[in-house]
């Protein structure tokens, strides 16, 4: 049975190819900075956006009809989605997938039945993983869609909901371990608030930390060695999400002594919702040693919400790969396309075309970033810009040899040296040149 008849495995054909169903820049076996592109990019498919999203939005229902969704039985449908998704990943050459518990199996009448259903689907997924060699990048819990989470999950005012969320996370961690998941993600979809008039933020944050500590303890108990990741997002669905951005999450983790147990999963669209650039969030994670993984998508600058579009902006993919390479690569993380086709892209091959667009954009970004790093374009410029800290009074500051009194004496005697240009426009035009000329 094939759900994508007529579509062969997508091949690299190079930048001059006019064939839509071909890679122009992503050449999996090509070596860039000591690793193949496949190893550098670690691309992943998001199960939810690719196999459960049918095009609905706030104003209308499903716009897409998928051939694998023919059955009226929700479990049969879930099984067919597994088969279709692995055929898709194989043909698109995507080596990893990411999932929420509720993406892969429909909820049953109670938690027990829901968990039994998960076990059935996980067995099918394992068979497909064995057949194809495709791996699980990360698993997570959907503790936001069900109405029971209306006040939050780990931050709910209702202790029975906290317990339910914990039970759900426990099961999702078990299946992620069973699937060999390399990471486990926490995105606090309802962990935030609408109004402070009814919210005890101190208690909610303490409880959220308690929940995370329980996850750490349970991982140890069951021998789950995957990396825990927190995914920041400033708003949506709640007005104010506790995991606002990387800096906020770091402060939270440090306060609750969880900083050595978690890294960050940076999503591009969440960065821009927080009024940051994608690069800023990656940079902050990198310099703090917590860059864990990446949700590779993009938002629309004209829309104020999480549009989860496929990433095609070469500036963003270049500067993202720049930060990732500077961090030493993705290690256990990956580039997960937490991205969905537009509502009007209703045809099945749109799924391939969108992944190709994203993979090519990141492959090109990888090559440009590698060249910028190899040529030390920005790093040499920065070294020179901060050269005054290499000797004299600058070195004394760096080495903590001076305090206010010594610095006052220095300033009185020497004044300051004249400002020199930051050369931003020059650097921007060099960046353009590298994007255009890197082969
Ligand atoms: C939603 C988030 C979500 C997480 C996983 O905005 O991006 O999809 O990545 O729960
Ligand atoms: Ca995400
Ligand atoms: Ca998102």
Tab-separated table of C-alpha atoms and ligand atoms in Angstrom:
chain	number	residue	atom	x	y	z
A	1	UNK	CA	0.000	0.000	0.000
A	2	UNK	CA	1.350	3.422	-0.865
A	3	UNK	CA	-0.191	6.735	0.050
A	4	UNK	CA	2.143	8.687	-2.181
A	5	UNK	CA	2.011	6.904	-5.531
A	6	UNK	CA	4.110	8.573	-8.160
A	7	UNK	CA	6.410	10.206	-5.641
A	8	UNK	CA	9.847	8.662	-5.499
A	9	UNK	CA	12.456	9.314	-2.814
A	10	UNK	CA	13.395	12.993	-3.091
A	11	UNK	CA	16.898	13.320	-4.506
A	12	UNK	CA	19.491	16.076	-4.464
A	13	UNK	CA	19.737	17.590	-7.934
A	14	UNK	CA	21.617	20.807	-7.192
A	15	UNK	CA	20.767	24.522	-7.492
A	16	UNK	CA	20.120	24.457	-11.236
A	17	UNK	CA	17.356	21.855	-10.996
A	18	UNK	CA	13.886	23.007	-11.981
A	19	UNK	CA	12.180	19.924	-10.622
A	20	UNK	CA	9.893	20.864	-7.711
A	21	UNK	CA	10.222	17.456	-6.051
A	22	UNK	CA	14.020	17.588	-5.718
A	23	UNK	CA	16.499	19.082	-3.262
A	24	UNK	CA	18.429	22.037	-4.647
A	25	UNK	CA	20.731	22.577	-1.631
A	26	UNK	CA	20.169	19.705	0.793
A	27	UNK	CA	22.651	17.041	-0.196
A	28	UNK	CA	22.494	14.604	2.761
A	29	UNK	CA	25.931	13.055	2.282
A	30	UNK	CA	27.836	16.267	1.523
A	31	UNK	CA	30.300	17.149	4.272
A	32	UNK	CA	30.096	20.607	5.826
A	33	UNK	CA	32.374	21.458	8.741
A	34	UNK	CA	33.412	17.890	9.353
A	35	UNK	CA	29.963	16.273	9.309
A	36	UNK	CA	27.489	15.313	6.635
A	37	UNK	CA	24.563	17.633	6.104
A	38	UNK	CA	22.345	14.867	7.392
A	39	UNK	CA	24.312	14.805	10.661
A	40	UNK	CA	24.510	18.592	10.928
A	41	UNK	CA	20.819	19.229	10.280
A	42	UNK	CA	19.154	16.278	12.004
A	43	UNK	CA	15.843	17.182	10.357
A	44	UNK	CA	12.665	16.025	12.015
A	45	UNK	CA	9.013	15.834	11.031
A	46	UNK	CA	6.389	17.202	13.422
A	47	UNK	CA	3.705	14.534	13.613
A	48	UNK	CA	0.989	16.988	14.614
A	49	UNK	CA	1.342	19.543	11.844
A	50	UNK	CA	2.001	16.951	9.160
A	51	UNK	CA	-0.428	14.159	10.000
A	52	UNK	CA	-3.122	15.541	12.278
A	53	UNK	CA	-3.526	19.108	11.017
A	54	UNK	CA	-6.260	19.247	8.414
A	55	UNK	CA	-6.354	22.968	7.718
A	56	UNK	CA	-8.776	24.236	10.332
A	57	UNK	CA	-8.422	27.735	11.736
A	58	UNK	CA	-10.474	30.075	13.959
A	59	UNK	CA	-12.880	30.735	11.096
A	60	UNK	CA	-13.297	27.400	9.414
A	61	UNK	CA	-12.883	23.653	9.590
A	62	UNK	CA	-10.739	21.150	7.756
A	63	UNK	CA	-9.709	22.064	4.220
A	64	UNK	CA	-7.682	18.943	3.458
A	65	UNK	CA	-8.847	15.430	2.688
A	66	UNK	CA	-6.126	12.853	3.176
A	67	UNK	CA	-6.236	9.416	1.545
A	68	UNK	CA	-4.915	7.727	4.703
A	69	UNK	CA	-7.794	9.132	6.782
A	70	UNK	CA	-10.455	7.006	5.077
A	71	UNK	CA	-11.528	4.871	8.032
A	72	UNK	CA	-14.297	5.970	10.393
A	73	UNK	CA	-12.641	4.052	13.194
A	74	UNK	CA	-10.296	6.392	15.054
A	75	UNK	CA	-7.787	3.662	15.913
A	76	UNK	CA	-7.659	2.330	12.361
A	77	UNK	CA	-7.150	5.872	11.186
A	78	UNK	CA	-4.324	6.364	13.700
A	79	UNK	CA	-2.605	3.217	12.423
A	80	UNK	CA	-2.887	4.327	8.806
A	81	UNK	CA	-1.435	7.686	9.745
A	82	UNK	CA	1.608	5.906	11.148
A	83	UNK	CA	2.105	4.025	7.886
A	84	UNK	CA	1.577	7.167	5.809
A	85	UNK	CA	3.930	9.205	8.004
A	86	UNK	CA	6.781	6.722	7.689
A	87	UNK	CA	6.325	6.455	3.942
A	88	UNK	CA	6.411	10.245	3.859
A	89	UNK	CA	9.567	10.526	5.984
A	90	UNK	CA	11.310	7.820	3.986
A	91	UNK	CA	10.515	9.512	0.691
A	92	UNK	CA	11.383	12.991	1.965
A	93	UNK	CA	14.607	11.696	3.559
A	94	UNK	CA	13.646	12.973	7.019
A	95	UNK	CA	15.593	10.966	9.605
A	96	UNK	CA	13.640	11.891	12.768
A	97	UNK	CA	10.124	12.598	14.011
A	98	UNK	CA	8.636	14.409	17.025
A	99	UNK	CA	5.245	13.708	18.537
A	100	UNK	CA	2.751	14.517	21.279
A	101	UNK	CA	1.033	11.578	22.981
A	102	UNK	CA	-2.340	12.735	21.644
A	103	UNK	CA	-1.101	13.086	18.060
A	104	UNK	CA	-0.376	9.433	17.602
A	105	UNK	CA	-3.393	7.888	19.335
A	106	UNK	CA	-6.911	9.179	19.991
A	107	UNK	CA	-7.926	9.583	23.643
A	108	UNK	CA	-10.123	6.773	24.997
A	109	UNK	CA	-13.010	6.955	27.479
A	110	UNK	CA	-10.586	7.217	30.398
A	111	UNK	CA	-6.842	7.403	31.062
A	112	UNK	CA	-6.525	3.627	31.189
A	113	UNK	CA	-8.035	3.141	27.749
A	114	UNK	CA	-6.058	6.091	26.379
A	115	UNK	CA	-2.831	4.507	27.601
A	116	UNK	CA	-3.776	1.121	26.123
A	117	UNK	CA	-4.392	2.820	22.790
A	118	UNK	CA	-0.987	4.467	22.992
A	119	UNK	CA	0.630	1.078	23.533
A	120	UNK	CA	-1.062	-0.300	20.408
A	121	UNK	CA	0.118	2.592	18.233
A	122	UNK	CA	3.610	2.650	19.740
A	123	UNK	CA	4.015	-0.982	18.683
A	124	UNK	CA	3.127	-0.029	15.091
A	125	UNK	CA	5.542	2.915	15.203
A	126	UNK	CA	8.314	0.664	16.490
A	127	UNK	CA	7.831	-1.706	13.574
A	128	UNK	CA	8.044	1.160	11.130
A	129	UNK	CA	11.140	2.548	12.874
A	130	UNK	CA	12.774	-0.829	12.549
A	131	UNK	CA	11.836	-1.116	8.884
A	132	UNK	CA	13.041	2.369	7.934
A	133	UNK	CA	15.770	3.285	10.440
A	134	UNK	CA	13.927	6.540	11.177
A	135	UNK	CA	14.371	7.699	14.786
A	136	UNK	CA	12.456	9.644	17.416
A	137	UNK	CA	13.968	13.065	18.130
A	138	UNK	CA	11.564	13.877	20.924
A	139	UNK	CA	8.274	13.063	22.513
A	140	UNK	CA	6.038	15.309	24.555
A	141	UNK	CA	2.678	15.504	26.268
A	142	UNK	CA	-0.307	17.380	24.986
A	143	UNK	CA	-1.462	18.824	28.307
A	144	UNK	CA	-3.232	21.762	26.720
A	145	UNK	CA	-5.973	20.655	24.288
A	146	UNK	CA	-8.311	18.881	26.691
A	147	UNK	CA	-10.774	21.106	28.556
A	148	UNK	CA	-9.497	19.704	31.855
A	149	UNK	CA	-6.426	21.914	31.343
A	150	UNK	CA	-8.429	25.099	31.095
A	151	UNK	CA	-6.640	26.485	34.189
A	152	UNK	CA	-3.276	24.959	33.293
A	153	UNK	CA	-1.687	21.547	33.819
A	154	UNK	CA	1.279	21.750	36.210
A	155	UNK	CA	0.115	25.255	37.092
A	156	UNK	CA	-3.569	24.429	37.499
A	157	UNK	CA	-5.419	25.692	40.576
A	158	UNK	CA	-6.912	22.201	40.787
A	159	UNK	CA	-4.685	19.513	42.342
A	160	UNK	CA	-6.533	16.678	40.603
A	161	UNK	CA	-5.618	18.248	37.272
A	162	UNK	CA	-1.981	18.474	38.398
A	163	UNK	CA	-2.159	14.757	39.152
A	164	UNK	CA	-3.704	14.006	35.779
A	165	UNK	CA	-1.007	15.986	33.965
A	166	UNK	CA	1.679	14.126	35.919
A	167	UNK	CA	0.119	10.795	34.969
A	168	UNK	CA	0.030	11.831	31.335
A	169	UNK	CA	3.667	12.953	31.392
A	170	UNK	CA	4.683	9.708	33.096
A	171	UNK	CA	3.143	7.679	30.283
A	172	UNK	CA	4.544	9.938	27.557
A	173	UNK	CA	8.021	9.622	29.055
A	174	UNK	CA	7.664	5.849	29.103
A	175	UNK	CA	6.678	5.673	25.444
A	176	UNK	CA	9.368	8.188	24.451
A	177	UNK	CA	11.899	5.954	26.172
A	178	UNK	CA	10.419	2.895	24.477
A	179	UNK	CA	10.814	4.624	21.098
A	180	UNK	CA	14.414	5.565	21.854
A	181	UNK	CA	13.545	9.282	21.919
A	182	UNK	CA	16.685	11.391	22.237
A	183	UNK	CA	14.896	14.240	24.013
A	184	UNK	CA	11.704	14.970	25.898
A	185	UNK	CA	10.064	18.364	25.519
A	186	UNK	CA	8.016	20.464	27.923
A	187	UNK	CA	6.021	23.164	26.251
A	188	UNK	CA	3.680	24.713	28.789
A	189	UNK	CA	0.722	25.300	26.515
A	190	UNK	CA	-1.603	26.386	29.342
A	191	UNK	CA	1.078	27.178	31.897
A	192	UNK	CA	0.391	30.858	32.221
A	193	UNK	CA	-2.480	33.109	33.139
A	194	UNK	CA	-5.223	35.348	31.787
A	195	UNK	CA	-5.592	37.655	34.793
A	196	UNK	CA	-3.688	38.239	38.010
A	197	UNK	CA	-7.002	38.904	39.746
A	198	UNK	CA	-7.502	35.152	40.204
A	199	UNK	CA	-3.940	33.844	39.941
A	200	UNK	CA	-1.402	32.913	42.618
A	201	UNK	CA	1.694	33.113	40.424
A	202	UNK	CA	4.062	32.146	43.241
A	203	UNK	CA	2.219	28.923	43.950
A	204	UNK	CA	1.812	28.121	40.248
A	205	UNK	CA	5.520	28.553	39.526
A	206	UNK	CA	6.487	26.491	42.582
A	207	UNK	CA	4.153	23.757	41.389
A	208	UNK	CA	5.499	23.848	37.869
A	209	UNK	CA	8.982	23.327	39.292
A	210	UNK	CA	7.651	20.455	41.431
A	211	UNK	CA	6.250	18.805	38.322
A	212	UNK	CA	9.556	19.132	36.468
A	213	UNK	CA	11.467	17.736	39.439
A	214	UNK	CA	9.116	14.732	39.447
A	215	UNK	CA	9.901	14.193	35.769
A	216	UNK	CA	13.636	14.314	36.517
A	217	UNK	CA	13.198	11.816	39.345
A	218	UNK	CA	11.077	9.493	37.253
A	219	UNK	CA	13.547	9.577	34.357
A	220	UNK	CA	16.217	8.404	36.741
A	221	UNK	CA	13.957	5.674	38.070
A	222	UNK	CA	13.142	4.232	34.641
A	223	UNK	CA	16.567	4.900	33.104
A	224	UNK	CA	15.409	7.441	30.548
A	225	UNK	CA	18.608	9.145	29.431
A	226	UNK	CA	17.113	11.546	26.867
A	227	UNK	CA	17.726	15.271	27.236
A	228	UNK	CA	14.917	17.270	28.889
A	229	UNK	CA	14.015	20.439	27.015
A	230	UNK	CA	11.829	23.420	27.841
A	231	UNK	CA	10.325	25.289	24.913
A	232	UNK	CA	9.746	28.984	25.614
A	233	UNK	CA	6.780	30.889	24.233
A	234	UNK	CA	5.596	34.283	25.494
A	235	UNK	CA	1.868	34.048	24.795
A	236	UNK	CA	-0.741	31.936	23.035
A	237	UNK	CA	-2.795	30.169	24.183
A	238	UNK	CA	-2.582	32.093	27.478
A	239	UNK	CA	-2.099	35.847	27.579
A	240	UNK	CA	1.100	35.444	29.553
A	241	UNK	CA	3.006	32.171	29.434
A	242	UNK	CA	5.443	31.495	32.269
A	243	UNK	CA	8.117	30.175	29.864
A	244	UNK	CA	8.240	33.559	28.134
A	245	UNK	CA	11.677	33.342	26.526
A	246	UNK	CA	15.096	31.803	27.082
A	247	UNK	CA	16.154	34.340	29.687
A	248	UNK	CA	12.947	33.845	31.679
A	249	UNK	CA	13.230	30.064	31.541
A	250	UNK	CA	16.858	30.212	32.661
A	251	UNK	CA	15.979	32.360	35.654
A	252	UNK	CA	13.205	29.909	36.559
A	253	UNK	CA	15.450	26.851	36.225
A	254	UNK	CA	18.178	28.459	38.298
A	255	UNK	CA	15.775	29.498	41.050
A	256	UNK	CA	14.510	25.929	41.413
A	257	UNK	CA	17.881	24.169	41.042
A	258	UNK	CA	16.861	22.558	37.780
A	259	UNK	CA	19.402	24.302	35.550
A	260	UNK	CA	21.638	21.288	35.038
A	261	UNK	CA	18.721	19.036	34.084
A	262	UNK	CA	17.123	21.027	31.272
A	263	UNK	CA	18.143	22.620	28.029
A	264	UNK	CA	16.078	24.828	25.744
A	265	UNK	CA	14.130	24.016	22.608
A	266	UNK	CA	14.092	27.247	20.625
A	267	UNK	CA	11.237	27.840	18.203
A	268	UNK	CA	11.667	30.616	15.639
A	269	UNK	CA	8.043	31.741	15.716
A	270	UNK	CA	8.042	31.850	19.528
A	271	UNK	CA	11.160	33.995	19.462
A	272	UNK	CA	9.485	36.572	17.256
A	273	UNK	CA	6.303	36.490	19.353
A	274	UNK	CA	8.549	37.460	22.275
A	275	UNK	CA	9.824	40.417	20.212
A	276	UNK	CA	13.185	38.730	19.761
A	277	UNK	CA	14.845	37.468	16.636
A	278	UNK	CA	15.306	33.733	16.159
A	279	UNK	CA	19.044	34.368	16.282
A	280	UNK	CA	18.753	36.236	19.581
A	281	UNK	CA	17.091	33.279	21.287
A	282	UNK	CA	19.609	30.811	19.864
A	283	UNK	CA	22.423	33.111	20.877
A	284	UNK	CA	21.171	33.418	24.447
A	285	UNK	CA	20.816	29.652	24.705
A	286	UNK	CA	24.284	29.160	23.221
A	287	UNK	CA	26.161	31.560	25.492
A	288	UNK	CA	24.495	29.960	28.503
A	289	UNK	CA	25.316	26.430	27.338
A	290	UNK	CA	21.668	25.366	27.081
A	291	UNK	CA	20.985	25.169	23.354
A	292	UNK	CA	19.183	21.839	23.192
A	293	UNK	CA	17.125	21.655	20.029
A	294	UNK	CA	15.299	23.813	17.496
A	295	UNK	CA	11.737	24.071	16.214
A	296	UNK	CA	12.477	25.255	12.700
A	297	UNK	CA	9.663	27.414	11.391
A	298	UNK	CA	8.888	31.078	10.826
A	299	UNK	CA	6.142	33.511	11.686
A	300	UNK	CA	4.661	36.231	9.529
A	301	UNK	CA	5.889	39.717	10.401
A	302	UNK	CA	2.424	41.137	9.687
A	303	UNK	CA	0.509	38.720	11.879
A	304	UNK	CA	0.695	38.720	15.646
A	305	UNK	CA	0.223	35.016	16.218
A	306	UNK	CA	1.955	31.677	15.905
A	307	UNK	CA	1.571	30.927	12.196
A	308	UNK	CA	4.080	28.039	12.208
A	309	UNK	CA	5.103	28.470	8.577
A	310	UNK	CA	7.792	26.500	6.839
A	311	UNK	CA	11.098	28.375	7.141
A	312	UNK	CA	12.230	29.849	3.839
A	313	UNK	CA	13.926	33.074	4.917
A	314	UNK	CA	17.630	32.584	4.147
A	315	UNK	CA	18.775	35.337	6.496
A	316	UNK	CA	17.109	33.572	9.378
A	317	UNK	CA	18.289	30.081	8.455
A	318	UNK	CA	21.853	31.346	7.927
A	319	UNK	CA	22.006	33.183	11.220
A	320	UNK	CA	20.317	30.286	13.003
A	321	UNK	CA	22.872	27.835	11.638
A	322	UNK	CA	25.577	30.302	12.573
A	323	UNK	CA	24.566	30.142	16.234
A	324	UNK	CA	24.088	26.376	16.090
A	325	UNK	CA	27.547	25.777	14.584
A	326	UNK	CA	29.115	28.214	17.045
A	327	UNK	CA	27.475	26.162	19.816
A	328	UNK	CA	29.250	23.068	18.515
A	329	UNK	CA	26.302	21.684	16.547
A	330	UNK	CA	23.002	20.160	17.524
A	331	UNK	CA	24.378	17.078	19.366
A	332	UNK	CA	21.196	15.396	20.726
A	333	UNK	CA	18.886	18.033	19.270
A	334	UNK	CA	17.641	18.528	15.752
A	335	UNK	CA	15.826	20.831	13.384
A	336	UNK	CA	12.208	19.902	13.906
A	337	UNK	CA	9.881	21.433	11.347
A	338	UNK	CA	7.197	22.563	13.748
A	339	UNK	CA	5.540	23.959	10.655
A	340	UNK	CA	2.346	23.424	8.752
A	341	UNK	CA	1.341	23.973	5.169
A	342	UNK	CA	-0.996	26.914	4.616
A	343	UNK	CA	-4.695	26.165	4.745
A	344	UNK	CA	-4.976	26.512	0.967
A	345	UNK	CA	-2.086	24.115	0.264
A	346	UNK	CA	-4.530	21.241	0.215
A	347	UNK	CA	-2.777	18.707	-1.977
A	348	UNK	CA	-0.751	15.810	-0.640
A	349	UNK	CA	2.382	16.768	-2.545
A	350	UNK	CA	2.289	20.176	-0.808
A	351	UNK	CA	3.618	18.271	2.208
A	352	UNK	CA	6.699	17.266	0.239
A	353	UNK	CA	7.127	20.679	-1.348
A	354	UNK	CA	6.994	22.425	2.006
A	355	UNK	CA	9.518	20.122	3.666
A	356	UNK	CA	11.819	20.448	0.651
A	357	UNK	CA	11.556	24.242	0.938
A	358	UNK	CA	12.467	24.130	4.628
A	359	UNK	CA	15.253	21.582	4.258
A	360	UNK	CA	16.809	23.453	1.350
A	361	UNK	CA	16.615	26.757	3.231
A	362	UNK	CA	18.425	25.273	6.229
A	363	UNK	CA	20.949	23.431	4.040
A	364	UNK	CA	21.823	26.672	2.300
A	365	UNK	CA	21.950	28.433	5.674
A	366	UNK	CA	24.292	25.735	6.962
A	367	UNK	CA	26.694	26.181	4.052
A	368	UNK	CA	26.713	29.968	4.296
A	369	UNK	CA	27.157	29.884	8.069
A	370	UNK	CA	30.020	27.392	7.794
A	371	UNK	CA	31.774	29.646	5.291
A	372	UNK	CA	31.263	32.733	7.469
A	373	UNK	CA	32.761	30.868	10.405
A	374	UNK	CA	35.645	29.375	8.416
A	375	UNK	CA	36.525	32.811	7.055
A	376	UNK	CA	36.112	34.287	10.551
A	377	UNK	CA	34.132	37.167	9.021
A	378	UNK	CA	32.229	38.212	12.127
A	379	UNK	CA	34.480	36.607	14.717
A	380	UNK	CA	37.566	38.526	13.599
A	381	UNK	CA	35.530	41.698	13.388
A	382	UNK	CA	34.269	41.169	16.916
A	383	UNK	CA	37.718	40.287	18.245
A	384	UNK	CA	38.986	43.562	16.850
A	385	UNK	CA	35.989	45.515	18.117
A	386	UNK	CA	36.631	44.379	21.688
A	387	UNK	CA	40.436	44.508	21.436
A	388	UNK	CA	40.666	47.182	24.127
A	389	UNK	CA	39.996	44.439	26.692
A	390	UNK	CA	43.079	42.505	25.619
A	391	UNK	CA	45.635	44.694	27.399
A	392	UNK	CA	46.072	47.732	29.588
A	393	UNK	CA	43.067	48.920	31.568
A	394	UNK	CA	40.721	46.586	29.652
A	395	UNK	CA	42.701	43.557	30.688
A	396	UNK	CA	42.702	44.778	34.297
A	397	UNK	CA	38.872	45.024	34.133
A	398	UNK	CA	38.572	41.533	32.701
A	399	UNK	CA	40.890	40.142	35.354
A	400	UNK	CA	39.034	41.967	38.126
A	401	UNK	CA	42.211	43.753	39.179
A	402	UNK	CA	40.566	47.162	39.402
A	403	UNK	CA	37.534	48.705	41.105
A	404	UNK	CA	35.787	52.082	40.891
A	405	UNK	CA	38.636	53.987	42.563
A	406	UNK	CA	41.304	52.734	40.170
A	407	UNK	CA	39.001	53.299	37.200
A	408	UNK	CA	38.276	56.835	38.339
A	409	UNK	CA	41.999	57.517	38.563
A	410	UNK	CA	42.435	56.067	35.099
A	411	UNK	CA	39.559	58.123	33.612
A	412	UNK	CA	40.821	61.342	35.221
A	413	UNK	CA	44.263	60.821	33.754
A	414	UNK	CA	43.354	59.438	30.331
A	415	UNK	CA	39.820	60.382	29.322
A	416	UNK	CA	38.465	58.087	26.602
A	417	UNK	CA	39.711	57.176	23.165
A	418	UNK	CA	37.578	58.264	20.145
A	419	UNK	CA	34.713	56.060	18.973
A	420	UNK	CA	35.240	53.962	15.870
A	421	UNK	CA	32.535	52.753	13.502
A	422	UNK	CA	30.511	49.614	14.267
A	423	UNK	CA	30.361	49.039	10.474
A	424	UNK	CA	26.889	47.455	10.620
A	425	UNK	CA	26.049	48.226	7.001
A	426	UNK	CA	29.347	46.817	5.812
A	427	UNK	CA	28.748	43.608	7.738
A	428	UNK	CA	25.208	43.348	6.366
A	429	UNK	CA	26.453	43.686	2.818
A	430	UNK	CA	29.138	41.069	3.436
A	431	UNK	CA	26.418	38.772	4.765
A	432	UNK	CA	24.453	39.339	1.546
A	433	UNK	CA	27.511	38.539	-0.502
A	434	UNK	CA	28.068	35.271	1.366
A	435	UNK	CA	24.411	34.269	0.959
A	436	UNK	CA	24.530	35.008	-2.749
A	437	UNK	CA	27.963	33.602	-3.519
A	438	UNK	CA	28.359	30.535	-1.306
A	439	UNK	CA	28.063	27.412	-3.412
B	1	LIG	C1	3.045	25.316	20.151
B	1	LIG	C2	4.272	24.571	20.332
B	1	LIG	C3	4.121	23.061	20.411
B	1	LIG	C4	5.344	22.443	21.015
B	1	LIG	C5	5.168	21.034	21.464
B	1	LIG	O1	3.063	26.505	19.885
B	1	LIG	O2	5.149	24.945	19.308
B	1	LIG	O3	3.821	22.522	19.177
B	1	LIG	O4	6.440	22.474	20.136
B	1	LIG	O5	4.127	20.910	22.356
B	2	LIG	CA1	7.182	24.213	18.907
B	3	LIG	CA1	4.561	27.249	17.461
